[in-house]
mmCIF file of N, CA and C in Angstrom:
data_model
loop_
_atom_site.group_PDB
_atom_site.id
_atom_site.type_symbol
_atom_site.label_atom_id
_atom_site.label_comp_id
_atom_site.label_asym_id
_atom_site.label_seq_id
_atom_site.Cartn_x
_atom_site.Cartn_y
_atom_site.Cartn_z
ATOM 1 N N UNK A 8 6.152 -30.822 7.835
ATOM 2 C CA UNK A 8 6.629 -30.863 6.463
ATOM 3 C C UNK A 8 5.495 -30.751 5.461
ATOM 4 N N UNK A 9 3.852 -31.197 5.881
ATOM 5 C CA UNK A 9 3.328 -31.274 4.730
ATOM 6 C C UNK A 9 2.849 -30.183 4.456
ATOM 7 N N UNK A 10 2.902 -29.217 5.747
ATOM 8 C CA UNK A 10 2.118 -27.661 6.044
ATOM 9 C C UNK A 10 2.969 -27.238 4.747
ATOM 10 N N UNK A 11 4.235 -27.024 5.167
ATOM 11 C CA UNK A 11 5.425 -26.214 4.077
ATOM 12 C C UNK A 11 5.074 -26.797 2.950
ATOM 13 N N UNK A 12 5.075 -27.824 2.630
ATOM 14 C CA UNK A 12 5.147 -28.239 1.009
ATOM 15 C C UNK A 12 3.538 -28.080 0.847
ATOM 16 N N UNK A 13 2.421 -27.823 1.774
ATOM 17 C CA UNK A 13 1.595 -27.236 0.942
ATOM 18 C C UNK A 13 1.444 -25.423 0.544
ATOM 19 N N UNK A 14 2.125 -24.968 1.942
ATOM 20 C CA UNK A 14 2.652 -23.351 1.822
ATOM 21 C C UNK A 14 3.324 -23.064 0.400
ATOM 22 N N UNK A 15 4.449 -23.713 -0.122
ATOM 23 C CA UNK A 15 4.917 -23.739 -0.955
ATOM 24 C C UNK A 15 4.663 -23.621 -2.282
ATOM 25 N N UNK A 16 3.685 -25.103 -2.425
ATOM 26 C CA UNK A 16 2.857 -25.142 -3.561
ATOM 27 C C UNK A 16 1.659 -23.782 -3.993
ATOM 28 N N UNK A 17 1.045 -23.445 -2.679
ATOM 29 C CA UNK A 17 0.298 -21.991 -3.233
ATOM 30 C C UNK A 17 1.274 -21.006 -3.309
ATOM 31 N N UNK A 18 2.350 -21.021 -2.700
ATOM 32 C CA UNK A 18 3.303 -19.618 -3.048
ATOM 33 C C UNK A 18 3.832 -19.770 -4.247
ATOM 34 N N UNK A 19 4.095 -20.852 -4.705
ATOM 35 C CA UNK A 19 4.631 -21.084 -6.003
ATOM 36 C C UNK A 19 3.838 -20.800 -7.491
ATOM 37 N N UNK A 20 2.387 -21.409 -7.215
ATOM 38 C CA UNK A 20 1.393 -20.603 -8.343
ATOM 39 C C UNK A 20 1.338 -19.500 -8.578
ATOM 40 N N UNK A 21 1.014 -18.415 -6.872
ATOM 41 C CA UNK A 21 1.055 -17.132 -6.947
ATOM 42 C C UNK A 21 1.986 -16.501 -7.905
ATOM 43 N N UNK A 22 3.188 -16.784 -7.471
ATOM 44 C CA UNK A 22 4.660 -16.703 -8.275
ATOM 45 C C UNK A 22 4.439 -17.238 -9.591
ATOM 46 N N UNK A 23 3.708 -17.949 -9.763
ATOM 47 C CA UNK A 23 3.565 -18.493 -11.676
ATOM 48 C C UNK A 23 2.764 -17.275 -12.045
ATOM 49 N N UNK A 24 1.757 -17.335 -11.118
ATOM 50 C CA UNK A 24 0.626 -16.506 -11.880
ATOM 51 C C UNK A 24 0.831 -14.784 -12.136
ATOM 52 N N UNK A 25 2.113 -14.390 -11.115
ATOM 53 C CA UNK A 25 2.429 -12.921 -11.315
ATOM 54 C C UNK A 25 3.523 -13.320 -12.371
ATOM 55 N N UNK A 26 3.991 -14.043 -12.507
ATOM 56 C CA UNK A 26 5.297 -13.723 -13.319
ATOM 57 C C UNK A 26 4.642 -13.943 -15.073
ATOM 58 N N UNK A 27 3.457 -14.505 -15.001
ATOM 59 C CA UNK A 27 2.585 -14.257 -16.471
ATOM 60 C C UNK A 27 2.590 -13.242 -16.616
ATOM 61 N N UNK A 28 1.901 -12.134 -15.880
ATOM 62 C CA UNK A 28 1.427 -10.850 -16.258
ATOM 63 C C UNK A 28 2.509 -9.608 -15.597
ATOM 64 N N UNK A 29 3.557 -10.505 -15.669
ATOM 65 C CA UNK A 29 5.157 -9.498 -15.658
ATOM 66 C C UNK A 29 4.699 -8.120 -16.042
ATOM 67 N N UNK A 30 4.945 -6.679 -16.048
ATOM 68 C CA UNK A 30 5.313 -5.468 -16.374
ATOM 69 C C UNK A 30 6.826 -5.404 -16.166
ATOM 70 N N UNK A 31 6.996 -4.226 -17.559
ATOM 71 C CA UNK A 31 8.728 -3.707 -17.840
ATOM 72 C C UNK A 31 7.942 -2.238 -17.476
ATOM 73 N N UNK A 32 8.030 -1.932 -16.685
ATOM 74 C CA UNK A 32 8.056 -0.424 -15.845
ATOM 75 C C UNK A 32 8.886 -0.228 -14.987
ATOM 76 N N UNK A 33 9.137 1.018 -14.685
ATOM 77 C CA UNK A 33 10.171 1.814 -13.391
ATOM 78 C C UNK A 33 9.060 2.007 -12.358
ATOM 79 N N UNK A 34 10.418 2.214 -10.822
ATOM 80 C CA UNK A 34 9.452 1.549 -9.474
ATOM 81 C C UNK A 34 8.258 2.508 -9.274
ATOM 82 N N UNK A 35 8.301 3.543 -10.134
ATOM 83 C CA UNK A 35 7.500 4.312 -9.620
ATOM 84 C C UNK A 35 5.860 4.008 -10.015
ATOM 85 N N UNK A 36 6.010 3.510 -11.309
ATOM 86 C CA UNK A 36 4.788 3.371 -12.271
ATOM 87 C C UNK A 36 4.319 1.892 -11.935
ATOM 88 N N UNK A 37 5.364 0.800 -11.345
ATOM 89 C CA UNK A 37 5.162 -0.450 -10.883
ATOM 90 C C UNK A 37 4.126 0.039 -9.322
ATOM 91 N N UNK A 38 4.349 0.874 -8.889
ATOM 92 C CA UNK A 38 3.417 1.141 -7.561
ATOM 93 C C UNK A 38 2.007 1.760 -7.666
ATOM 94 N N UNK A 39 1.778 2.569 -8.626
ATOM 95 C CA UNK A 39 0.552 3.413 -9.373
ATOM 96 C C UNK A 39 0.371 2.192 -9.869
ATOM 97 N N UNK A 40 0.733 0.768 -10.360
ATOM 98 C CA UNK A 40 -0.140 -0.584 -11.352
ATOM 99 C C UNK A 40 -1.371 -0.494 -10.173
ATOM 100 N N UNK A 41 -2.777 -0.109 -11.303
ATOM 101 C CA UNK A 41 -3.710 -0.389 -10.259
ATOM 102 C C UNK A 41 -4.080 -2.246 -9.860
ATOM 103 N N UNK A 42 -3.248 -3.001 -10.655
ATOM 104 C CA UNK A 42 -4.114 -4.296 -10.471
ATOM 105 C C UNK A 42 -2.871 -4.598 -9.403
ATOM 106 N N UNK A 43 -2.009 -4.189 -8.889
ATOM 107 C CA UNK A 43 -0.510 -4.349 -8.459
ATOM 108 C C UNK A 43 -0.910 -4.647 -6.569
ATOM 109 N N UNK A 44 -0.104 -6.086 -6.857
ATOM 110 C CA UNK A 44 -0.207 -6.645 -5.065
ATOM 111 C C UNK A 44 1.493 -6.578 -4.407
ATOM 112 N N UNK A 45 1.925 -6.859 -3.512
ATOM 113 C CA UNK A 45 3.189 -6.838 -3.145
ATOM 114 C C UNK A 45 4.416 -8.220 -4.211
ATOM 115 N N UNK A 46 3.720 -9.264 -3.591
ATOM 116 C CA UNK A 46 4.111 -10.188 -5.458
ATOM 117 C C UNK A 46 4.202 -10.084 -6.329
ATOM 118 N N UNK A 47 3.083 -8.801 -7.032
ATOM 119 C CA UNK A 47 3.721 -8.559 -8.367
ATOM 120 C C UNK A 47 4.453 -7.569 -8.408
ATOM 121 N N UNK A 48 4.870 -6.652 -7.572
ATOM 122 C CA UNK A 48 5.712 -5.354 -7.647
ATOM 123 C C UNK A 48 7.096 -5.660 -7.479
ATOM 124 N N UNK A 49 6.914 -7.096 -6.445
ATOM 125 C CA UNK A 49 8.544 -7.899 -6.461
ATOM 126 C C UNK A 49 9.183 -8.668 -7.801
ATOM 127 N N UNK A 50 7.954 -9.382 -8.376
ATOM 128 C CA UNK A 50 8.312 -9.773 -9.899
ATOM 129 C C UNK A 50 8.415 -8.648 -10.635
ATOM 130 N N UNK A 51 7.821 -7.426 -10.812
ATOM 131 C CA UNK A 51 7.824 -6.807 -11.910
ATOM 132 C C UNK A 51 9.559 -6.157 -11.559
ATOM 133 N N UNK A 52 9.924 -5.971 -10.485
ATOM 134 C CA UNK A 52 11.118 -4.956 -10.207
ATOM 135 C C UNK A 52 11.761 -5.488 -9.970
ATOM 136 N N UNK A 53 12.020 -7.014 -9.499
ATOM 137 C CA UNK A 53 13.580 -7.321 -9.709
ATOM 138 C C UNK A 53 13.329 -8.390 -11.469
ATOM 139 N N UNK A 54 12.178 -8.905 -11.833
ATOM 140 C CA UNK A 54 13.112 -8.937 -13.221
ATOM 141 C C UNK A 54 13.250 -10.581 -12.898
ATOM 142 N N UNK A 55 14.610 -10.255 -13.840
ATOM 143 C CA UNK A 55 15.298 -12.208 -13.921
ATOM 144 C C UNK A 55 15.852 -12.035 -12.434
ATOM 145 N N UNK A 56 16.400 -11.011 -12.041
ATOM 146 C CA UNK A 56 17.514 -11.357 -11.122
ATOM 147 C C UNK A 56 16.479 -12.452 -9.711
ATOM 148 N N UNK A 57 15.464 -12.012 -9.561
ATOM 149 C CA UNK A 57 14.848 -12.906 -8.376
ATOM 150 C C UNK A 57 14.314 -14.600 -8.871
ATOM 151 N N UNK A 58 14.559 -15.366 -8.592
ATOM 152 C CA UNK A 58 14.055 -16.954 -9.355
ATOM 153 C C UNK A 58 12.643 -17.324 -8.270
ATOM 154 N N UNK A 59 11.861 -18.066 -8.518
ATOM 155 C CA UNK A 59 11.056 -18.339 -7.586
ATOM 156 C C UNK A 59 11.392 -18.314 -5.761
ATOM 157 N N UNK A 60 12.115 -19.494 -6.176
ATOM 158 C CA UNK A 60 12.530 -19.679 -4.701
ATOM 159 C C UNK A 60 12.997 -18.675 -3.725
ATOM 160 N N UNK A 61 13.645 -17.541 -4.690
ATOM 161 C CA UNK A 61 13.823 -16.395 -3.882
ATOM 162 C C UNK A 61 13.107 -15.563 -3.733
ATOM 163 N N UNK A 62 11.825 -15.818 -4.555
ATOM 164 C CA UNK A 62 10.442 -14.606 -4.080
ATOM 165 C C UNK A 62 10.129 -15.771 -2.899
ATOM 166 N N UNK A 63 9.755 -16.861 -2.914
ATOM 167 C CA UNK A 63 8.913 -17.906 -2.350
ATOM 168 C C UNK A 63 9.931 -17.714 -0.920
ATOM 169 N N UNK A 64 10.886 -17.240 -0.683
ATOM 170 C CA UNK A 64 11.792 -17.436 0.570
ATOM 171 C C UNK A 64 10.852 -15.571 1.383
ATOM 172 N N UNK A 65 10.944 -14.641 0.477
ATOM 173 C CA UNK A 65 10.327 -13.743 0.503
ATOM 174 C C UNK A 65 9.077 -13.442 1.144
ATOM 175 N N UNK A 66 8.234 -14.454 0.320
ATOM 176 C CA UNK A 66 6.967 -14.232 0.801
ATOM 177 C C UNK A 66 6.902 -15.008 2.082
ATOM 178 N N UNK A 67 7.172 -16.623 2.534
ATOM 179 C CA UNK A 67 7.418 -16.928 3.679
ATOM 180 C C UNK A 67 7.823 -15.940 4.834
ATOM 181 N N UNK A 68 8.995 -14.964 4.529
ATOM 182 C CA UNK A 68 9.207 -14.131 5.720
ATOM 183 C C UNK A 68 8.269 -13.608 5.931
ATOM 184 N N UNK A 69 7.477 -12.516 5.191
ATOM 185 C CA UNK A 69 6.335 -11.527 5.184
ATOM 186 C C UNK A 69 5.272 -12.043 6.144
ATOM 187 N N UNK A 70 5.057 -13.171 5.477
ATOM 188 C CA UNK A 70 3.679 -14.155 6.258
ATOM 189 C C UNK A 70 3.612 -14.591 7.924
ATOM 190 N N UNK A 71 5.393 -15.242 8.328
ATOM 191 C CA UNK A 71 5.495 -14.952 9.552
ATOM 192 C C UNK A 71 5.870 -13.951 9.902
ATOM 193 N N UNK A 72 6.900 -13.164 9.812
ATOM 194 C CA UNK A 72 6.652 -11.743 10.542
ATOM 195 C C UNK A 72 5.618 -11.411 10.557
ATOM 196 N N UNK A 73 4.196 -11.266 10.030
ATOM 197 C CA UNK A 73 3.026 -10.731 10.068
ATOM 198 C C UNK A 73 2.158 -11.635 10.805
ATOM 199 N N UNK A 74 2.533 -12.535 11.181
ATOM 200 C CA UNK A 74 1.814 -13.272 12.004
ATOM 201 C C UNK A 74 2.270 -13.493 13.390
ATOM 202 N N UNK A 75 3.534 -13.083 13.628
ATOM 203 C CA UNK A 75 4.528 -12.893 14.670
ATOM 204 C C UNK A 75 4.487 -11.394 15.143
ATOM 205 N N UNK A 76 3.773 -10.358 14.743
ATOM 206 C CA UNK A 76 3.730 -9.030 14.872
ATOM 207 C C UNK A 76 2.285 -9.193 15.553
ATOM 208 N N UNK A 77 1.565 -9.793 14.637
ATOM 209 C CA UNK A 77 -0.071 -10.272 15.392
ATOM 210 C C UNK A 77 0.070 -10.735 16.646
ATOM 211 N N UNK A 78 0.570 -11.978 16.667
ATOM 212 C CA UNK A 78 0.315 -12.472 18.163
ATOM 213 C C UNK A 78 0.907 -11.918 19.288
ATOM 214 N N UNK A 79 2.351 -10.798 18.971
ATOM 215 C CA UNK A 79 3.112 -10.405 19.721
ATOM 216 C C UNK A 79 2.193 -9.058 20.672
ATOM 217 N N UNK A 80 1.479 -8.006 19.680
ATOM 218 C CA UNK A 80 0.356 -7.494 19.797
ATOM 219 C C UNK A 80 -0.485 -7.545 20.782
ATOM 220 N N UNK A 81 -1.145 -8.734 20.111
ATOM 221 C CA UNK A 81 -2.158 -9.860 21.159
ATOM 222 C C UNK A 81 -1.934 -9.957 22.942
ATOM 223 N N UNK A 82 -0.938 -10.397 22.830
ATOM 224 C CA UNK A 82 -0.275 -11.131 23.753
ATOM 225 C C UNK A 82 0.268 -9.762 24.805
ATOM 226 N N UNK A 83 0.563 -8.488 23.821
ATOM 227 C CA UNK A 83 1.273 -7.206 24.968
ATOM 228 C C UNK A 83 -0.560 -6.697 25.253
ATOM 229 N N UNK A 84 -1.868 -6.418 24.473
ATOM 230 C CA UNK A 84 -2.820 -6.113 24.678
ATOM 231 C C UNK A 84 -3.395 -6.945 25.904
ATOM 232 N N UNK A 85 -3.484 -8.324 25.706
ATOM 233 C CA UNK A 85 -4.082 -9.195 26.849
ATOM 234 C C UNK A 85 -3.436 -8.751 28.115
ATOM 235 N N UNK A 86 -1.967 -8.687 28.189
ATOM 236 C CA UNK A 86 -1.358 -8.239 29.023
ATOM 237 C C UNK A 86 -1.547 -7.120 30.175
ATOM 238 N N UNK A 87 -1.703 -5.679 29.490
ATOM 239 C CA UNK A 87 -2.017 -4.557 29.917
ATOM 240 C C UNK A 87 -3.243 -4.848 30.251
ATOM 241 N N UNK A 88 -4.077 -5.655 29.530
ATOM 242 C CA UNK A 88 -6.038 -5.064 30.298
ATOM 243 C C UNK A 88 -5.805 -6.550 31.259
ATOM 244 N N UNK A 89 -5.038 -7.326 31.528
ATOM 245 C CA UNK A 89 -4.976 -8.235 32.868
ATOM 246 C C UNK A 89 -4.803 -7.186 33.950
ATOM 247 N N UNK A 90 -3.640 -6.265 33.861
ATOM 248 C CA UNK A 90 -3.109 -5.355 34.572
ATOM 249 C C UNK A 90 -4.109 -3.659 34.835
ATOM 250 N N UNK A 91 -4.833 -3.752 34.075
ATOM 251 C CA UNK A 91 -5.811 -2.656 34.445
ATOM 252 C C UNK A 91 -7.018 -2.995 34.116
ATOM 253 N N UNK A 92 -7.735 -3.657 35.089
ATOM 254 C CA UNK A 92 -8.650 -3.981 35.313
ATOM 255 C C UNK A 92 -10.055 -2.959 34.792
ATOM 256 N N UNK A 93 -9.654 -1.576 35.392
ATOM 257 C CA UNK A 93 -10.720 -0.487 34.817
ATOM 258 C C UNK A 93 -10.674 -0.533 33.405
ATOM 259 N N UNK A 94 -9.761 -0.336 33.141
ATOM 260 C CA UNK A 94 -9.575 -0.551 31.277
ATOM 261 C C UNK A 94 -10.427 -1.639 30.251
ATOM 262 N N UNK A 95 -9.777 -2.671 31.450
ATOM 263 C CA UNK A 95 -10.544 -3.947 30.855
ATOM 264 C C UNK A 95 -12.348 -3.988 31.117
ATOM 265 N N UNK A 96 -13.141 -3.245 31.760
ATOM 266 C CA UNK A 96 -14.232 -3.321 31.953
ATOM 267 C C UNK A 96 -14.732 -2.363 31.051
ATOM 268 N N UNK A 97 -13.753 -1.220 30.280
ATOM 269 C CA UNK A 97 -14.439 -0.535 29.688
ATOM 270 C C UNK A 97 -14.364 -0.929 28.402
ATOM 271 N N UNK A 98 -13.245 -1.805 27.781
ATOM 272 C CA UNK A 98 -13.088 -2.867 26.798
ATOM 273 C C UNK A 98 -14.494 -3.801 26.818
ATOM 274 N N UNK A 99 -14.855 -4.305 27.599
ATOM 275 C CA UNK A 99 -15.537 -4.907 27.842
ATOM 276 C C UNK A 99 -17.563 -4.668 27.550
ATOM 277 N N UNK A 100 -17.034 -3.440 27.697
ATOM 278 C CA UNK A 100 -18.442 -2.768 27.768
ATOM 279 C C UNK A 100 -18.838 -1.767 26.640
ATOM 280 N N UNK A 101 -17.931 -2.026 25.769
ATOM 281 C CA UNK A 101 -17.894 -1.732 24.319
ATOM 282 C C UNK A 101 -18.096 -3.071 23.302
#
């Protein structure tokens, strides 16, 4: 619980701090924003309709799927060079 409510608390600034420097642009010109991260392209394009909690539910997914894509990765790579040994020596020798 304290992990999340500290996850939270930085997702929630982030979310303060893009929704300061809001843009009223169309999606196209919201993607050319050179200062433009995935947080602010979600604040700038949905607007009112998204409230924190529903970017903050947002960004939570992103973070594990992307960390669940990593280890999954990991885990099929370790795999294959257990299973080919030649492979793994030339991994190795790099």
């Amino acid at each position: 619980r304290d992990s999340m409510a500290e996850l939270d608390g930085v997702l929630d600034r982030a979310i303060a701090d893009a929704a300061l420097d809001k843009a009223d642009l169309d999606a196209e010109r919201l993607q050319e924003r050179p200062d433009g991260t995935l947080l602010r392209f979600l604040v700038d394009l949905r607007g009112q309709d998204a409230g924190s909690a529903q970017l903050r539910d947002d960004l939570r997914t992103l973070l594990i799927a992307g960390h669940e894509t990593v280890a999954s990765i990991l885990t099929w790579a370790t795999f294959e060079l257990a299973r080919n040994p030649a492979v793994l020596a030339r991994a190795q020798s790099e």
